[in-house]
Amino acid sequence: MKILLQFPEGLKQHALEYAKKLEEGGDEVIISASPTFGACDLALDEARKIGADKLIHFGHAEFMHVDFNVEYVEYKIDASLELLPKSLDYLKAYNKIGIVTTVQHVHQLEDIKRFYEQHGKEVFIGKPYGFARHDGQILGCDVGSAARINEMVDAFVYFGGGLFHPVGALLATTKPFLVVEPFANRIDFIDSYREAYKKRSKGRILSALYAKSFGILVSTKNGQYNMALAKIIKDRITKDGLNAAILVSNTFDFDSLNNMMEIDAFVNTACPRLVTEDDERLRKPLTCLQYIRL
Amino acid sequence: MKILLQFPEGLKQHALEYAKKLEEGGDEVIISASPTFGACDLALDEARKIGADKLIHFGHAEFMHVDFNVEYVEYKIDASLELLPKSLDYLKAYNKIGIVTTVQHVHQLEDIKRFYEQHGKEVFIGKPYGFARHDGQILGCDVGSAARINEMVDAFVYFGGGLFHPVGALLATTKPFLVVEPFANRIDFIDSYREAYKKRSKGRILSALYAKSFGILVSTKNGQYNMALAKIIKDRITKDGLNAAILVSNTFDFDSLNNMMEIDAFVNTACPRLVTEDDERLRKPLTCLQYIRL
């Protein structure tokens, strides 16, 4: 069988090892070297181009059904829980705690919950909006597990790697937000990002007010493609006598967008995190409308 | 008709204007925002995903036939020839001159030839190897118009924008190489790049000598896809008891390649210019075998 393997960035270091195992079993194996942002971002174009019989996608659960033979291999990591006792020092003032994590650590949530309960906390685990699969799990585009329990809790705890995931949840909530990062061995409240982001967001919206030409971003990624929404946005803009064009790409290149000198403001219908992660790489404001699902 | 427009970086600034014209004629128009490196790099995946009836590709002549409705719109620029008299100061020691340019200025080559002839030079215009369409034209992957006349000339003159094109021709030739750049209003011999590149190239090859694991790059771009060559390279490497994997992507992302920590050296079968332009962005050596066409 001809198989294309796709790994998120953190797992690409094990790609050859895994390919070798499959080849020893008689399969023909090719590895996608493209960046991968989630199960919304399957390497389907590559799989079709090389004539693969199957795509094996590592590190994420299924996001949506696609018309291709895809095997999803979730990747669980048993991260050290050693930081939890120290995290209690940060949580003294808060009794009701909402806990969230990424798919890699979802299986550790029960242990984390038990730990905090044993230390007198009331622990809440929310349900995702729908793209994430597990209670307490957050994705770049689904922070329901945090947002839905915002009113019930005094503070949030994110357990896991990096800042990409907790920042998404932070922006959809209003309570103190503690990150417990077992890989970098750090514990920090990240609430200051909330204010900084709001200021930037306001600035973007204000500077888009005088735009005459809009570029509406549509990603061709399987789980981000939203041409229907883009067309509605374009119609509304052009009805106001302004200029608009729909711009497609798989992974948007910010140099290429910046080369479109006629455009005064961009509107995003792709991954919502483009706006929080990448807007500073654009010379023109980028606003986000992808939450409207049509 | 639903049309996808694709522009190289320098023409993206006119994308909306062109889209508007087509829309006024009743077409539905969407613009590719991806980087575009030539007619080897058609936005076919995007065109198919959005269900386009036609792809209009600007700025390059047809590179190879593809199974899609593609219209090629060459883009001619009448660049100022004002620098030519000054260029004679640089060419005093050379009687036989080979002239090359990009597709945008091919129509100006006859005027340039006549100018130098009127000033006592013997002028040569070479034939491309096959990917480029016009005599005297060079592409990133076809510098035949220069290389084929290397032995006949005393010096080369490249007329046109940027350094990307002349550097490719420089590396395939041995004579003094003058760039006459009408947009930046500059005239320079670029021969020093030749030595610098050769040193870097030697360093790359030496540091790949001890590699145990190889990543063989295959681009899915229509005019760069060379899976047959990649498989032969992989077979040869693995027969020597070393490890190799074929890595596919459309436009290679160097951060993603760098994340493949198991790989000691990369072998390129895609655009030859990856090696001259981008190798310094890789933490491991990148060598080039794409010239072997199978």
Coordinates of N, CA and C in Angstrom, one line a residue, chain B residues 10-227:
Chain B
G10 N 5.6 40.1 -8.1 CA 5.7 41.4 -8.6 C 4.4 42.0 -9.3
L11 N 3.5 41.1 -9.7 CA 2.3 41.5 -10.4 C 1.1 41.4 -9.4
K12 N 1.3 40.9 -8.2 CA 0.1 40.8 -7.3 C -0.5 42.1 -7.0
Q13 N 0.3 43.2 -7.1 CA -0.2 44.5 -6.8 C -1.3 44.9 -7.8
H14 N -1.4 44.2 -9.0 CA -2.5 44.6 -9.9 C -3.6 43.6 -9.9
A15 N -3.7 42.7 -9.0 CA -4.6 41.6 -9.0 C -6.1 42.0 -9.0
L16 N -6.4 42.9 -8.0 CA -7.8 43.3 -7.9 C -8.3 44.1 -9.1
E17 N -7.4 44.9 -9.7 CA -7.8 45.7 -10.9 C -8.2 44.7 -12.0
Y18 N -7.4 43.7 -12.2 CA -7.6 42.7 -13.2 C -8.9 41.9 -13.0
A19 N -9.1 41.5 -11.7 CA -10.2 40.7 -11.3 C -11.5 41.5 -11.6
K20 N -11.5 42.8 -11.3 CA -12.6 43.7 -11.5 C -13.0 43.7 -12.9
K21 N -12.0 43.8 -13.8 CA -12.3 43.9 -15.2 C -13.1 42.6 -15.7
L22 N -12.6 41.5 -15.2 CA -13.2 40.2 -15.6 C -14.6 40.1 -15.1
E23 N -14.8 40.5 -13.8 CA -16.1 40.5 -13.2 C -17.1 41.4 -13.9
E24 N -16.6 42.5 -14.4 CA -17.5 43.3 -15.2 C -18.0 42.7 -16.4
G25 N -17.2 41.7 -16.9 CA -17.6 40.9 -18.1 C -18.5 39.7 -17.7
G26 N -18.8 39.6 -16.4 CA -19.8 38.5 -16.0 C -19.1 37.3 -15.4
D27 N -17.8 37.2 -15.4 CA -17.1 36.0 -14.8 C -17.1 36.1 -13.3
E28 N -17.1 34.9 -12.6 CA -16.8 34.9 -11.2 C -15.3 34.7 -11.0
V29 N -14.7 35.6 -10.2 CA -13.3 35.6 -10.2 C -12.8 35.5 -8.8
I30 N -11.8 34.6 -8.6 CA -11.1 34.4 -7.3 C -9.6 34.5 -7.6
I31 N -8.9 35.0 -6.6 CA -7.5 35.3 -6.8 C -6.6 34.3 -5.9
S32 N -5.6 33.7 -6.5 CA -4.7 32.9 -5.6 C -3.8 33.8 -4.9
A33 N -3.7 33.6 -3.6 CA -2.8 34.5 -2.8 C -1.5 33.7 -2.5
S34 N -1.3 32.6 -3.0 CA -0.1 31.8 -2.7 C 1.1 32.4 -3.5
P35 N 2.3 32.2 -3.0 CA 3.5 32.6 -3.7 C 3.6 31.8 -5.0
T36 N 4.1 32.4 -6.1 CA 4.2 31.7 -7.4 C 5.6 31.9 -8.0
F37 N 6.2 30.8 -8.3 CA 7.6 30.9 -8.7 C 7.8 30.7 -10.2
G38 N 6.7 30.5 -11.0 CA 6.9 30.3 -12.4 C 5.7 29.5 -12.9
A39 N 5.8 29.2 -14.2 CA 4.7 28.4 -14.8 C 4.9 26.9 -14.4
C40 N 6.0 26.6 -13.7 CA 6.2 25.3 -13.1 C 5.3 25.1 -11.9
D41 N 4.7 26.2 -11.5 CA 4.0 26.3 -10.2 C 2.6 26.8 -10.3
L42 N 1.8 26.1 -11.1 CA 0.4 26.5 -11.4 C -0.4 26.2 -10.1
A43 N -1.4 27.0 -9.9 CA -2.3 26.8 -8.7 C -3.4 25.8 -9.0
L44 N -3.0 24.6 -9.4 CA -3.9 23.6 -9.8 C -4.7 23.1 -8.7
D45 N -4.1 22.8 -7.5 CA -4.8 22.3 -6.3 C -5.9 23.3 -5.9
E46 N -5.6 24.6 -5.9 CA -6.6 25.6 -5.6 C -7.7 25.7 -6.6
A47 N -7.3 25.7 -7.9 CA -8.3 25.8 -9.0 C -9.3 24.6 -8.9
R48 N -8.7 23.4 -8.6 CA -9.6 22.2 -8.5 C -10.5 22.3 -7.2
K49 N -9.9 22.8 -6.1 CA -10.7 22.9 -4.9 C -11.9 23.8 -5.0
I50 N -11.7 24.9 -5.7 CA -12.8 25.9 -5.8 C -13.7 25.6 -7.0
G51 N -13.3 24.6 -7.7 CA -14.2 24.2 -8.9 C -14.1 25.2 -10.0
A52 N -12.9 25.8 -10.3 CA -12.7 26.8 -11.3 C -12.8 26.1 -12.7
D53 N -13.3 26.8 -13.7 CA -13.4 26.4 -15.0 C -12.1 26.7 -15.8
K54 N -11.3 27.7 -15.2 CA -10.1 28.1 -15.9 C -9.2 28.7 -14.9
L55 N -7.9 28.5 -15.2 CA -6.8 29.2 -14.4 C -6.1 30.2 -15.4
I56 N -6.1 31.4 -15.0 CA -5.3 32.4 -15.8 C -4.0 32.7 -15.0
H57 N -2.9 32.3 -15.6 CA -1.6 32.4 -15.0 C -0.8 33.6 -15.7
F58 N -0.5 34.6 -14.9 CA 0.2 35.8 -15.5 C 1.7 35.7 -15.3
G59 N 2.4 36.3 -16.3 CA 3.8 36.6 -16.1 C 4.7 35.5 -16.7
H60 N 4.2 34.4 -17.0 CA 5.1 33.3 -17.5 C 4.5 32.6 -18.7
A61 N 5.3 32.2 -19.6 CA 4.9 31.4 -20.8 C 4.6 29.9 -20.3
E62 N 3.9 29.2 -21.1 CA 3.6 27.8 -20.7 C 4.9 27.0 -20.5
F63 N 5.0 26.2 -19.4 CA 6.2 25.5 -19.1 C 6.0 24.0 -19.5
M64 N 4.9 23.5 -19.3 CA 4.6 22.1 -19.7 C 3.1 21.9 -19.8
H65 N 2.6 21.0 -20.6 CA 1.2 20.8 -20.7 C 0.6 20.2 -19.4
V66 N -0.5 20.7 -18.9 CA -1.2 20.1 -17.8 C -2.6 19.8 -18.1
D67 N -3.2 18.9 -17.3 CA -4.6 18.5 -17.6 C -5.6 19.4 -16.9
F68 N -5.5 20.7 -17.4 CA -6.5 21.7 -16.8 C -6.5 22.8 -17.8
N69 N -7.6 23.6 -17.8 CA -7.8 24.7 -18.7 C -7.0 25.9 -18.2
V70 N -5.8 26.1 -18.7 CA -4.9 27.2 -18.3 C -4.7 28.2 -19.4
E71 N -4.9 29.5 -19.1 CA -4.5 30.5 -20.0 C -3.3 31.2 -19.5
Y72 N -2.3 31.3 -20.4 CA -1.0 32.0 -19.9 C -1.0 33.4 -20.5
V73 N -0.8 34.4 -19.6 CA -0.8 35.8 -20.1 C 0.7 36.3 -19.8
E74 N 1.5 36.4 -20.8 CA 2.8 36.9 -20.7 C 2.7 38.4 -20.4
Y75 N 3.7 38.8 -19.6 CA 3.7 40.2 -19.2 C 4.9 40.9 -19.7
K76 N 4.8 41.8 -20.7 CA 5.9 42.4 -21.2 C 6.1 43.8 -20.5
I77 N 7.4 44.1 -20.2 CA 7.7 45.4 -19.6 C 8.7 46.1 -20.5
D78 N 8.4 47.3 -21.0 CA 9.4 48.1 -21.7 C 10.2 48.8 -20.7
A79 N 11.3 48.2 -20.3 CA 12.2 48.8 -19.3 C 13.0 49.9 -20.0
S80 N 13.4 50.9 -19.3 CA 14.3 51.9 -19.9 C 15.6 51.4 -20.3
L81 N 16.1 51.8 -21.5 CA 17.4 51.3 -22.0 C 18.5 52.4 -21.7
E82 N 18.1 53.4 -20.9 CA 19.0 54.5 -20.6 C 20.4 54.1 -20.0
L83 N 20.4 52.9 -19.3 CA 21.7 52.5 -18.7 C 22.7 52.0 -19.7
L84 N 22.2 51.6 -20.9 CA 23.1 50.9 -21.8 C 24.4 51.7 -22.2
P85 N 24.3 53.0 -22.5 CA 25.5 53.8 -22.7 C 26.5 53.7 -21.6
K86 N 26.0 53.8 -20.3 CA 26.9 53.7 -19.2 C 27.5 52.3 -19.1
S87 N 26.8 51.3 -19.5 CA 27.3 49.9 -19.4 C 28.5 49.7 -20.2
L88 N 28.7 50.5 -21.3 CA 29.8 50.4 -22.2 C 31.1 50.6 -21.4
D89 N 31.1 51.5 -20.4 CA 32.3 51.8 -19.6 C 32.8 50.5 -18.9
Y90 N 31.8 49.6 -18.5 CA 32.2 48.3 -17.9 C 32.7 47.3 -18.8
L91 N 32.3 47.5 -20.1 CA 32.6 46.4 -21.1 C 33.7 46.7 -22.0
K92 N 34.5 47.7 -21.7 CA 35.6 48.2 -22.6 C 36.5 47.0 -22.9
A93 N 36.8 46.2 -22.0 CA 37.8 45.1 -22.2 C 37.3 43.9 -23.0
Y94 N 36.0 43.9 -23.3 CA 35.3 42.8 -23.8 C 34.7 43.1 -25.2
N95 N 35.0 42.3 -26.2 CA 34.5 42.5 -27.5 C 33.3 41.7 -27.8
K96 N 33.3 40.4 -27.4 CA 32.2 39.5 -27.7 C 31.3 39.4 -26.5
I97 N 30.0 39.8 -26.7 CA 29.1 40.0 -25.5 C 27.9 39.0 -25.7
G98 N 27.6 38.2 -24.7 CA 26.4 37.4 -24.7 C 25.4 38.1 -23.9
I99 N 24.1 38.3 -24.4 CA 23.1 39.0 -23.7 C 22.0 38.0 -23.3
V100 N 21.5 38.2 -22.1 CA 20.4 37.4 -21.6 C 19.4 38.3 -20.8
T101 N 18.1 37.8 -20.7 CA 17.1 38.5 -20.0 C 16.0 37.6 -19.6
T102 N 15.0 38.1 -18.9 CA 13.8 37.4 -18.5 C 12.7 37.5 -19.6
V103 N 11.7 36.7 -19.4 CA 10.6 36.8 -20.4 C 10.0 38.2 -20.6
Q104 N 10.0 38.9 -19.5 CA 9.4 40.3 -19.5 C 10.1 41.2 -20.5
H105 N 11.4 41.0 -20.8 CA 12.1 41.9 -21.6 C 12.6 41.3 -22.9
V106 N 12.2 40.0 -23.2 CA 12.7 39.3 -24.4 C 12.5 40.2 -25.7
H107 N 11.4 40.9 -25.7 CA 11.1 41.7 -26.9 C 12.0 42.9 -27.0
Q108 N 12.8 43.2 -26.0 CA 13.7 44.3 -26.0 C 15.1 43.9 -26.4
L109 N 15.3 42.5 -26.5 CA 16.7 42.0 -26.8 C 17.2 42.5 -28.1
E110 N 16.4 42.6 -29.1 CA 16.9 43.1 -30.4 C 17.4 44.5 -30.4
D111 N 16.7 45.4 -29.6 CA 17.2 46.7 -29.5 C 18.5 46.8 -28.7
I112 N 18.6 45.9 -27.7 CA 19.8 45.9 -26.9 C 21.0 45.4 -27.8
K113 N 20.7 44.4 -28.5 CA 21.7 43.8 -29.4 C 22.2 44.9 -30.4
R114 N 21.3 45.6 -31.0 CA 21.6 46.6 -32.0 C 22.5 47.7 -31.4
F115 N 22.1 48.1 -30.1 CA 22.9 49.1 -29.4 C 24.3 48.7 -29.3
Y116 N 24.6 47.5 -28.8 CA 26.0 47.1 -28.5 C 26.7 46.9 -29.9
E117 N 26.0 46.4 -30.9 CA 26.6 46.3 -32.2 C 27.1 47.7 -32.8
Q118 N 26.2 48.6 -32.6 CA 26.5 50.0 -33.0 C 27.7 50.6 -32.3
H119 N 28.0 50.0 -31.2 CA 29.2 50.4 -30.4 C 30.3 49.4 -30.5
G120 N 30.3 48.7 -31.6 CA 31.5 47.9 -31.9 C 31.6 46.5 -31.3
K121 N 30.6 46.1 -30.6 CA 30.6 44.8 -30.0 C 30.1 43.7 -31.0
E122 N 30.6 42.5 -30.8 CA 29.9 41.4 -31.4 C 29.0 40.7 -30.4
V123 N 27.7 40.6 -30.8 CA 26.7 40.2 -29.8 C 26.2 38.8 -30.1
F124 N 26.1 38.0 -29.0 CA 25.6 36.6 -29.1 C 24.3 36.5 -28.3
I125 N 23.3 35.8 -28.8 CA 22.1 35.4 -28.1 C 21.9 33.9 -28.2
G126 N 22.0 33.3 -27.0 CA 21.9 31.8 -27.0 C 20.5 31.2 -27.1
K127 N 20.5 29.9 -27.2 CA 19.2 29.2 -27.2 C 19.0 28.5 -25.9
P128 N 17.8 28.5 -25.3 CA 17.6 27.9 -24.0 C 17.6 26.3 -24.2
Y129 N 17.7 25.6 -23.1 CA 17.8 24.2 -23.1 C 16.4 23.6 -23.5
G130 N 15.3 24.3 -23.1 CA 14.0 23.8 -23.4 C 12.9 24.3 -22.6
F131 N 13.1 24.5 -21.3 CA 12.0 25.0 -20.4 C 11.7 26.5 -20.8
A132 N 12.7 27.3 -21.0 CA 12.5 28.7 -21.5 C 12.1 28.6 -23.0
R133 N 11.3 29.6 -23.4 CA 10.7 29.5 -24.7 C 11.4 30.4 -25.8
H134 N 12.2 31.4 -25.3 CA 12.7 32.4 -26.3 C 14.2 32.4 -26.3
D135 N 14.8 32.7 -27.4 CA 16.3 32.8 -27.5 C 16.7 34.0 -26.5
G136 N 17.7 33.8 -25.8 CA 18.2 34.8 -24.9 C 17.5 34.9 -23.5
Q137 N 16.4 34.1 -23.4 CA 15.6 34.1 -22.2 C 16.2 33.1 -21.2
I138 N 16.3 33.5 -19.9 CA 16.7 32.6 -18.9 C 15.6 32.4 -17.8
L139 N 15.5 31.2 -17.2 CA 14.6 30.9 -16.2 C 15.4 30.4 -15.0
G140 N 14.8 30.3 -13.8 CA 15.5 29.7 -12.7 C 16.1 28.3 -13.0
C141 N 15.4 27.6 -13.8 CA 15.8 26.2 -14.1 C 16.3 26.0 -15.6
D142 N 16.4 27.1 -16.3 CA 16.9 27.0 -17.7 C 17.8 28.2 -18.0
V143 N 19.1 28.0 -17.9 CA 20.1 29.0 -18.2 C 20.9 28.7 -19.5
G144 N 20.3 27.8 -20.3 CA 20.9 27.4 -21.5 C 21.3 28.6 -22.4
S145 N 20.4 29.6 -22.5 CA 20.7 30.8 -23.3 C 22.0 31.5 -22.9
A146 N 22.5 31.3 -21.7 CA 23.8 31.7 -21.3 C 24.9 30.6 -21.5
A147 N 24.6 29.5 -20.9 CA 25.6 28.4 -20.8 C 26.1 27.9 -22.1
R148 N 25.2 27.9 -23.1 CA 25.5 27.4 -24.4 C 26.5 28.3 -25.2
I149 N 26.5 29.5 -24.8 CA 27.4 30.4 -25.6 C 28.6 30.9 -24.8
N150 N 28.8 30.2 -23.6 CA 29.9 30.6 -22.7 C 31.2 30.6 -23.4
E151 N 31.5 29.6 -24.3 CA 32.8 29.6 -24.9 C 33.0 30.6 -26.1
M152 N 31.9 31.2 -26.5 CA 32.0 32.1 -27.7 C 32.2 33.5 -27.2
V153 N 31.9 33.8 -26.0 CA 31.8 35.2 -25.5 C 33.0 35.6 -24.6
D154 N 33.2 36.9 -24.5 CA 34.2 37.4 -23.5 C 33.5 37.8 -22.2
A155 N 32.3 38.2 -22.3 CA 31.5 38.6 -21.1 C 30.0 38.4 -21.4
F156 N 29.3 38.4 -20.2 CA 27.8 38.3 -20.3 C 27.2 39.6 -19.8
V157 N 26.1 40.0 -20.4 CA 25.3 41.1 -19.9 C 23.8 40.5 -19.7
Y158 N 23.4 40.7 -18.4 CA 22.0 40.4 -18.1 C 21.3 41.7 -18.0
F159 N 20.2 41.8 -18.7 CA 19.4 43.1 -18.6 C 18.0 42.7 -18.0
G160 N 17.7 43.3 -16.9 CA 16.4 43.0 -16.2 C 16.5 43.3 -14.7
G161 N 15.4 42.9 -14.1 CA 15.2 43.1 -12.6 C 15.8 42.0 -11.8
G162 N 16.2 42.4 -10.6 CA 16.6 41.5 -9.6 C 17.9 40.7 -9.8
L163 N 18.2 39.8 -8.9 CA 19.4 39.0 -9.0 C 19.1 37.5 -9.2
F164 N 17.9 37.1 -8.9 CA 17.5 35.7 -9.0 C 17.9 35.1 -10.3
H165 N 17.5 35.7 -11.4 CA 17.8 35.1 -12.7 C 19.3 35.2 -13.1
P166 N 19.9 36.3 -13.0 CA 21.3 36.3 -13.4 C 22.2 35.4 -12.6
V167 N 21.9 35.2 -11.3 CA 22.8 34.4 -10.5 C 22.7 32.9 -11.0
G168 N 21.6 32.5 -11.4 CA 21.5 31.1 -12.0 C 22.4 31.0 -13.2
A169 N 22.4 32.0 -14.1 CA 23.2 32.0 -15.3 C 24.7 32.1 -14.9
L170 N 25.0 32.9 -14.0 CA 26.3 33.1 -13.5 C 27.0 31.8 -13.1
L171 N 26.2 31.0 -12.4 CA 26.8 29.7 -11.8 C 27.0 28.7 -12.9
A172 N 26.3 28.9 -14.1 CA 26.5 27.9 -15.2 C 27.5 28.4 -16.2
T173 N 28.2 29.5 -15.9 CA 29.1 30.1 -16.9 C 30.4 30.4 -16.2
T174 N 31.4 30.9 -17.0 CA 32.7 31.2 -16.4 C 33.2 32.6 -16.7
K175 N 32.5 33.3 -17.6 CA 33.0 34.6 -18.0 C 32.5 35.7 -17.1
P176 N 33.2 36.9 -17.2 CA 32.7 38.1 -16.5 C 31.2 38.3 -16.7
F177 N 30.5 38.7 -15.6 CA 29.0 38.7 -15.8 C 28.5 40.0 -15.2
L178 N 28.0 40.9 -16.2 CA 27.5 42.2 -15.8 C 26.0 42.2 -15.7
V179 N 25.5 42.8 -14.7 CA 24.0 43.0 -14.5 C 23.7 44.4 -14.8
V180 N 22.8 44.7 -15.7 CA 22.3 46.0 -16.0 C 20.8 46.0 -15.5
E181 N 20.6 46.7 -14.4 CA 19.3 46.6 -13.7 C 18.5 47.9 -13.9
P182 N 17.6 48.0 -14.8 CA 16.9 49.3 -15.1 C 16.0 49.8 -14.0
F183 N 15.5 48.9 -13.1 CA 14.5 49.3 -12.1 C 15.3 49.9 -10.9
A184 N 16.3 49.2 -10.5 CA 17.1 49.8 -9.4 C 18.2 50.7 -9.9
N185 N 18.2 50.9 -11.2 CA 19.2 51.8 -11.8 C 20.6 51.5 -11.4
R186 N 21.0 50.2 -11.5 CA 22.3 49.8 -11.1 C 23.0 49.0 -12.2
I187 N 24.4 49.1 -12.3 CA 25.2 48.3 -13.1 C 26.3 47.7 -12.3
D188 N 26.4 46.4 -12.2 CA 27.4 45.7 -11.4 C 27.9 44.4 -12.0
F189 N 29.2 44.1 -11.9 CA 29.6 42.8 -12.2 C 29.3 41.9 -10.9
I190 N 28.7 40.8 -11.1 CA 28.3 39.9 -10.0 C 29.2 38.7 -9.8
D191 N 30.4 38.7 -10.4 CA 31.2 37.5 -10.4 C 31.6 37.0 -9.0
S192 N 31.6 37.9 -8.1 CA 32.0 37.5 -6.7 C 31.1 36.4 -6.2
Y193 N 29.8 36.4 -6.6 CA 28.9 35.4 -6.1 C 29.3 34.0 -6.5
R194 N 30.0 34.0 -7.7 CA 30.4 32.6 -8.2 C 31.3 31.9 -7.2
E195 N 32.3 32.7 -6.7 CA 33.3 32.1 -5.8 C 32.6 31.7 -4.5
A196 N 31.8 32.7 -4.0 CA 31.1 32.5 -2.7 C 30.2 31.3 -2.8
Y197 N 29.5 31.1 -3.9 CA 28.6 30.0 -4.0 C 29.4 28.7 -4.1
K198 N 30.5 28.7 -4.8 CA 31.3 27.5 -5.0 C 31.8 27.0 -3.6
K199 N 32.2 27.9 -2.8 CA 32.7 27.6 -1.5 C 31.6 27.0 -0.6
R200 N 30.4 27.6 -0.7 CA 29.3 27.1 0.1 C 28.9 25.7 -0.4
S201 N 28.9 25.6 -1.7 CA 28.5 24.3 -2.3 C 29.5 23.2 -1.9
K202 N 30.8 23.5 -1.8 CA 31.8 22.5 -1.4 C 31.5 22.1 0.1
G203 N 31.2 23.2 0.9 CA 31.0 22.9 2.3 C 29.8 22.0 2.5
R204 N 28.7 22.3 1.7 CA 27.5 21.4 1.8 C 27.8 20.0 1.5
I205 N 28.6 19.8 0.4 CA 28.9 18.4 -0.1 C 29.7 17.7 1.0
L206 N 30.7 18.4 1.5 CA 31.6 17.8 2.5 C 30.8 17.5 3.8
S207 N 29.9 18.3 4.2 CA 29.2 18.0 5.4 C 28.1 17.0 5.2
A208 N 27.8 16.7 4.0 CA 26.8 15.6 3.7 C 27.5 14.2 3.7
L209 N 28.9 14.3 3.6 CA 29.6 13.0 3.4 C 29.4 12.0 4.6
Y210 N 29.1 12.6 5.7 CA 29.0 11.7 6.9 C 27.5 11.5 7.3
A211 N 26.6 11.9 6.4 CA 25.2 11.8 6.7 C 24.8 10.3 6.8
K212 N 23.9 10.0 7.7 CA 23.4 8.6 7.8 C 21.9 8.5 7.4
S213 N 21.2 9.7 7.4 CA 19.8 9.7 7.1 C 19.6 10.9 6.1
F214 N 18.9 10.6 5.0 CA 18.7 11.6 4.0 C 17.2 11.8 3.8
G215 N 16.9 13.1 3.5 CA 15.5 13.4 3.1 C 15.5 13.9 1.7
I216 N 14.8 13.3 0.8 CA 14.8 13.6 -0.6 C 13.6 14.4 -0.9
L217 N 13.8 15.7 -1.3 CA 12.7 16.6 -1.5 C 12.0 16.4 -2.9
V218 N 10.7 16.2 -2.9 CA 9.9 16.2 -4.1 C 8.8 17.2 -4.0
S219 N 8.8 18.2 -4.9 CA 7.7 19.1 -4.8 C 6.5 18.6 -5.6
T220 N 5.3 18.9 -5.2 CA 4.1 18.5 -5.9 C 3.7 19.5 -7.0
K221 N 4.5 20.6 -7.2 CA 4.2 21.5 -8.2 C 4.3 20.8 -9.6
N222 N 3.4 21.2 -10.5 CA 3.3 20.5 -11.8 C 4.6 20.4 -12.5
G223 N 5.4 21.4 -12.5 CA 6.6 21.4 -13.3 C 7.9 21.1 -12.5
Q224 N 7.7 20.6 -11.3 CA 8.8 20.3 -10.4 C 8.8 18.9 -9.9
Y225 N 7.6 18.2 -10.1 CA 7.4 16.9 -9.5 C 8.3 15.9 -10.2
N226 N 9.1 15.2 -9.5 CA 10.1 14.2 -10.0 C 10.2 13.0 -9.1
M227 N 9.1 12.3 -8.9 CA 9.1 11.2 -8.0 C 10.0 10.1 -8.5

